[in-house]
Amino acid sequence: MKEKTLKILLENKGEFISGEYISEKLNISRSAVWKHIKAIKDEGYAIESVTKKGYKLIDYPDVMESEIIKSKLKTNIIGKEIIYFETIDSTNDYAKKIAKKSSEGTIVISEEQTKGKGRMGRFWHSSKKDGIYMSIILKPDILPNDAPIITQIAGLSVVKALNKLNVDAKIKWPNDILINNKKVCGILTEMSIEIDRIDYIVLGIGINVKTLDFSEDIKNIATSILKEGYNLNRLDIITLVLDEFENLYLDYINTKNKQIIANMCKEYSALIGKDIYVIQFNDRKRAKCIDINKEGNLIVQYEDGSIKELISGEVSI
Ligand code: BTN
């Protein structure tokens, strides 16, 4: 009942809800309502109580439990099922284990990861309550070759959500999110394929929200949302990212329109028009980034004038 009381307060954040309304809705006594409100306050929620008006939720602590996320989500499939951990090795690894029997849109989220995985076998620093570490299980009816589009959609949803929260974030192709040219979010997509169809995709999203100390090896290239001066709540970021993701994902699955995705990737790109380095086989070559084509590939022009389409790989600014 405490969770249900909290759900009502969250749904009406900023507005007074009378004790009478809560007691009738949950079929509990007024004193039981008061007891639950007290317990919720003790967990760090700021609630104003005014005689004859009731209770108003003013602010909530930065917690991410499943029920709280669900109560804020506007989605239909993404996040219908949320599996929450205080700690786990990697949300992607767990999601892969349960993917076959899970329904599309299931989310695995953890307060920390002890073996967070990055792309190319790298480690993803995932310290407790500093970031968002989540994996989304998807079962799209698309060709395996088109799976990179889903990763781009994830990048777009993070960047659009952050922009809505007034954070000036951009995408560094293929799908790193940057603030002030430093990486704040990475995406690791893993999938299981059967001949010409996708069995499942596990879309892992890691966002540095409050991290202030980065290890020596990454401190010049990594940052967090807080480090760049934005003090945001993880819950607000997660719910906006998932709302954005569902809209873009369902639009794409229904229309298969890659051009719309490519246009958005261009709009939010940190690279278009810039001089960059293309890193291939331990070698880096100077090039100008000129476009992102319909397939989501990066078009670059090298110093000798030749124009190339990059399908995958790494670039740096
Ligand atoms: C990258 O190298 O840029 C990708 C980083 C992806 C990190 C996320 S955190 C949640 C999910 N679980 C993992 O182990 N990795 C991804």
XYZ file of C-alpha atoms and ligand atoms in Angstrom:
333
model
C 0.000 0.000 0.000
C 2.947 2.310 0.661
C 3.985 1.844 -3.000
C 0.436 2.601 -4.158
C 0.326 5.744 -2.002
C 3.652 6.824 -3.516
C 2.340 6.119 -7.012
C -0.616 8.464 -6.439
C 1.721 11.193 -5.136
C 4.101 10.765 -8.099
C 1.256 10.906 -10.606
C 0.159 14.188 -9.041
C 3.569 15.718 -8.341
C 3.254 19.425 -7.503
C -0.458 19.205 -6.673
C -2.283 18.671 -3.405
C -4.025 15.319 -3.017
C -6.344 14.929 -0.052
C -5.902 12.161 2.499
C -9.553 11.336 1.934
C -8.970 10.767 -1.811
C -6.039 8.419 -1.130
C -7.916 6.505 1.577
C -10.955 6.003 -0.687
C -8.880 5.071 -3.720
C -6.824 2.478 -1.815
C -9.628 1.443 0.534
C -7.529 2.089 3.659
C -8.112 4.262 6.756
C -6.957 7.913 6.969
C -4.486 6.964 9.693
C -3.033 4.241 7.433
C -2.555 6.906 4.734
C -0.759 9.124 7.251
C 1.488 6.193 8.272
C 2.450 5.509 4.634
C 3.110 9.201 3.970
C 5.425 9.295 6.987
C 7.318 6.212 5.784
C 7.660 7.774 2.304
C 8.981 11.025 3.853
C 11.534 8.983 5.824
C 12.863 7.619 2.497
C 13.831 11.157 1.475
C 10.757 12.354 -0.432
C 9.865 16.010 0.154
C 6.130 16.117 0.905
C 4.225 19.177 2.057
C 1.235 18.469 4.325
C -1.412 21.169 4.760
C -4.585 20.739 6.827
C -7.722 20.523 4.666
C -5.633 20.423 1.460
C -3.751 17.170 1.911
C -0.346 16.139 0.660
C 1.828 17.532 -2.121
C 4.924 15.766 -3.459
C 7.547 18.452 -4.060
C 10.655 16.416 -4.818
C 11.850 12.835 -4.794
C 15.230 11.273 -4.035
C 17.296 9.968 -6.922
C 16.055 6.397 -6.748
C 15.248 4.230 -9.726
C 13.157 1.321 -8.416
C 10.948 -0.369 -11.005
C 7.618 0.881 -9.649
C 8.804 4.469 -9.494
C 10.111 4.382 -13.072
C 6.892 2.706 -14.257
C 4.723 5.317 -12.565
C 6.461 8.075 -14.560
C 6.637 6.310 -17.952
C 4.185 7.144 -20.728
C 5.225 4.186 -22.884
C 3.179 1.181 -24.018
C 5.818 -1.508 -24.503
C 9.213 -0.149 -23.414
C 9.496 -0.622 -19.649
C 6.250 -2.595 -19.206
C 8.527 -5.031 -17.397
C 11.452 -3.596 -15.397
C 13.994 -5.758 -13.600
C 15.911 -3.741 -11.019
C 19.178 -4.610 -9.263
C 21.164 -2.854 -6.556
C 24.237 -4.463 -8.089
C 24.970 -6.791 -11.004
C 27.965 -7.774 -13.159
C 26.508 -6.377 -16.400
C 22.905 -5.538 -17.287
C 23.624 -6.610 -20.878
C 24.825 -10.054 -19.763
C 21.764 -10.522 -17.554
C 19.420 -9.317 -20.304
C 20.961 -11.797 -22.766
C 20.303 -14.655 -20.319
C 16.598 -13.840 -20.025
C 16.010 -12.414 -23.516
C 14.394 -15.478 -25.114
C 11.671 -15.812 -22.493
C 11.179 -12.070 -21.940
C 8.698 -9.879 -23.721
C 9.780 -7.072 -26.016
C 10.549 -3.869 -24.154
C 11.723 -5.550 -20.926
C 14.341 -3.431 -19.159
C 17.167 -4.520 -16.894
C 18.552 -1.682 -14.778
C 21.114 -1.565 -11.978
C 22.475 0.984 -9.498
C 25.987 -0.309 -10.272
C 27.799 -2.828 -12.463
C 30.854 -4.752 -11.342
C 31.772 -5.816 -14.904
C 30.214 -3.127 -17.076
C 31.094 -3.773 -20.705
C 31.965 -1.179 -23.311
C 32.455 -1.583 -27.041
C 35.504 -3.417 -28.362
C 36.010 -5.372 -25.155
C 36.525 -2.236 -23.064
C 35.421 -1.802 -19.443
C 32.526 0.556 -18.678
C 32.983 2.350 -15.341
C 29.682 1.886 -13.518
C 30.000 3.148 -9.959
C 27.081 3.094 -7.544
C 24.273 5.601 -8.117
C 26.538 7.768 -10.303
C 25.029 6.724 -13.566
C 22.309 4.999 -15.517
C 23.140 1.447 -16.508
C 20.325 -0.222 -18.379
C 19.602 -2.741 -21.117
C 16.477 -2.961 -23.258
C 15.368 -6.290 -24.764
C 13.941 -5.895 -28.273
C 12.533 -8.322 -30.836
C 12.111 -6.238 -33.985
C 10.916 -7.764 -37.234
C 13.759 -6.302 -39.315
C 16.727 -7.767 -41.187
C 19.906 -8.293 -39.118
C 21.716 -5.879 -41.482
C 19.393 -3.099 -40.329
C 20.148 -3.600 -36.617
C 22.624 -0.653 -36.491
C 19.628 1.632 -37.073
C 18.236 0.517 -33.700
C 21.504 1.582 -32.040
C 21.245 4.947 -33.776
C 17.675 5.307 -32.527
C 18.946 4.684 -28.987
C 21.595 7.400 -29.414
C 18.966 9.783 -30.764
C 16.648 9.123 -27.842
C 19.399 9.929 -25.331
C 20.392 13.103 -27.155
C 16.783 14.259 -27.631
C 15.984 13.563 -23.963
C 19.044 15.518 -22.793
C 18.229 18.417 -25.124
C 14.700 18.497 -23.680
C 16.334 18.861 -20.260
C 18.336 21.807 -21.664
C 21.618 19.900 -21.904
C 23.551 20.684 -25.076
C 24.411 17.097 -26.061
C 25.451 15.834 -29.491
C 26.030 12.489 -31.204
C 29.497 11.402 -32.236
C 29.009 8.815 -34.976
C 28.191 6.025 -34.698
C 26.578 6.371 -31.290
C 28.552 8.070 -28.552
C 26.868 11.014 -26.869
C 29.058 14.016 -26.091
C 28.746 17.149 -23.990
C 31.414 19.784 -24.722
C 33.189 17.199 -26.909
C 33.554 14.690 -24.051
C 31.777 11.338 -23.889
C 28.870 11.130 -21.485
C 27.014 8.095 -22.836
C 27.876 4.916 -24.699
C 25.710 2.257 -26.282
C 26.534 -1.435 -26.610
C 24.235 -3.464 -28.842
C 24.405 -7.243 -28.722
C 22.142 -9.584 -30.660
C 21.240 -13.135 -31.458
C 20.439 -13.891 -35.091
C 18.850 -16.879 -36.810
C 19.798 -16.997 -40.517
C 17.911 -13.942 -41.828
C 15.939 -12.843 -38.791
C 16.714 -11.266 -35.456
C 16.023 -13.471 -32.470
C 16.597 -10.612 -30.025
C 18.592 -7.426 -29.535
C 19.983 -6.299 -26.186
C 20.510 -2.579 -26.271
C 22.822 -1.488 -23.445
C 22.864 2.199 -22.530
C 25.350 3.680 -20.069
C 25.020 7.343 -19.059
C 27.454 9.111 -16.712
C 25.134 11.285 -14.656
C 26.970 12.248 -11.474
C 30.433 10.719 -11.850
C 33.099 13.224 -10.824
C 36.234 11.070 -10.765
C 37.309 9.282 -13.894
C 40.327 7.005 -14.067
C 43.559 8.342 -15.563
C 43.076 6.527 -18.900
C 39.731 8.156 -19.703
C 39.671 11.405 -17.771
C 40.488 13.545 -20.821
C 37.799 12.047 -22.999
C 34.988 11.199 -20.538
C 32.657 13.384 -18.545
C 29.348 13.305 -16.692
C 26.233 15.424 -16.936
C 26.960 16.881 -13.471
C 30.618 17.546 -14.304
C 29.470 19.673 -17.241
C 27.331 21.743 -14.876
C 23.889 20.150 -15.159
C 22.365 18.804 -11.950
C 19.729 16.354 -13.170
C 17.747 13.568 -11.591
C 18.421 10.088 -13.018
C 14.723 9.250 -12.923
C 13.855 12.223 -15.159
C 16.541 11.226 -17.643
C 15.504 7.558 -17.762
C 11.824 8.248 -18.277
C 12.456 10.820 -21.004
C 14.974 8.550 -22.788
C 12.524 5.634 -22.745
C 9.612 7.806 -23.930
C 11.732 9.165 -26.791
C 13.023 5.691 -27.614
C 9.576 4.132 -27.875
C 8.320 6.886 -30.192
C 11.306 6.677 -32.550
C 11.488 2.860 -32.418
C 7.811 2.250 -33.189
C 7.862 4.877 -35.967
C 10.820 3.134 -37.554
C 9.358 -0.383 -37.210
C 6.090 0.809 -38.764
C 7.540 2.901 -41.588
C 11.066 1.442 -42.061
C 12.000 5.002 -43.053
C 15.780 5.220 -42.647
C 15.976 8.709 -44.112
C 14.118 10.222 -41.136
C 16.608 8.625 -38.742
C 19.597 9.736 -40.843
C 18.252 13.310 -40.949
C 17.945 13.384 -37.155
C 21.448 11.922 -36.769
C 22.726 14.781 -38.940
C 20.769 17.381 -36.981
C 22.345 16.275 -33.689
C 25.772 15.342 -35.082
C 28.930 16.542 -33.350
C 30.944 15.802 -36.515
C 29.295 17.164 -39.657
C 31.451 19.894 -41.203
C 34.325 19.221 -38.800
C 37.875 18.002 -39.357
C 38.186 14.616 -37.684
C 40.513 11.627 -37.454
C 39.446 8.285 -38.898
C 41.008 5.495 -36.841
C 41.626 2.233 -38.689
C 44.079 -0.565 -37.930
C 46.122 1.472 -35.430
C 46.427 4.267 -37.971
C 44.679 7.661 -37.877
C 44.012 9.760 -40.933
C 42.816 13.354 -41.125
C 39.499 13.817 -42.933
C 36.581 16.202 -43.189
C 33.228 14.835 -42.148
C 30.744 15.795 -44.843
C 27.567 13.762 -44.420
C 25.623 10.868 -42.927
C 23.839 8.927 -45.666
C 20.477 7.127 -45.652
C 22.099 3.925 -44.381
C 23.475 5.861 -41.400
C 27.046 5.620 -42.731
C 29.524 8.469 -42.333
C 30.794 10.177 -45.482
C 34.288 11.634 -45.140
C 36.723 13.364 -47.464
C 40.417 12.620 -46.942
C 43.138 15.218 -47.471
C 43.957 13.736 -50.921
C 40.390 14.614 -51.996
C 39.040 11.044 -52.036
C 35.561 10.547 -50.582
C 34.798 7.408 -48.530
C 31.760 5.920 -46.819
C 32.482 4.525 -43.345
C 30.186 1.653 -42.395
C 31.607 1.091 -38.944
C 34.671 2.032 -36.957
C 35.976 4.784 -34.825
C 36.592 8.464 -35.351
C 37.900 11.177 -33.069
C 37.619 14.923 -33.071
C 30.664 2.058 -25.173
O 31.767 1.494 -25.107
O 30.582 3.215 -25.578
C 29.411 1.324 -24.773
C 29.137 1.382 -23.305
C 27.859 0.655 -22.902
C 27.666 0.593 -21.413
C 26.336 0.029 -21.030
S 25.966 0.231 -19.325
C 24.583 -0.811 -19.457
C 24.977 -1.944 -20.386
N 25.595 -3.032 -19.661
C 26.889 -3.188 -19.979
O 27.664 -4.027 -19.472
N 27.238 -2.280 -20.902
C 26.118 -1.457 -21.296
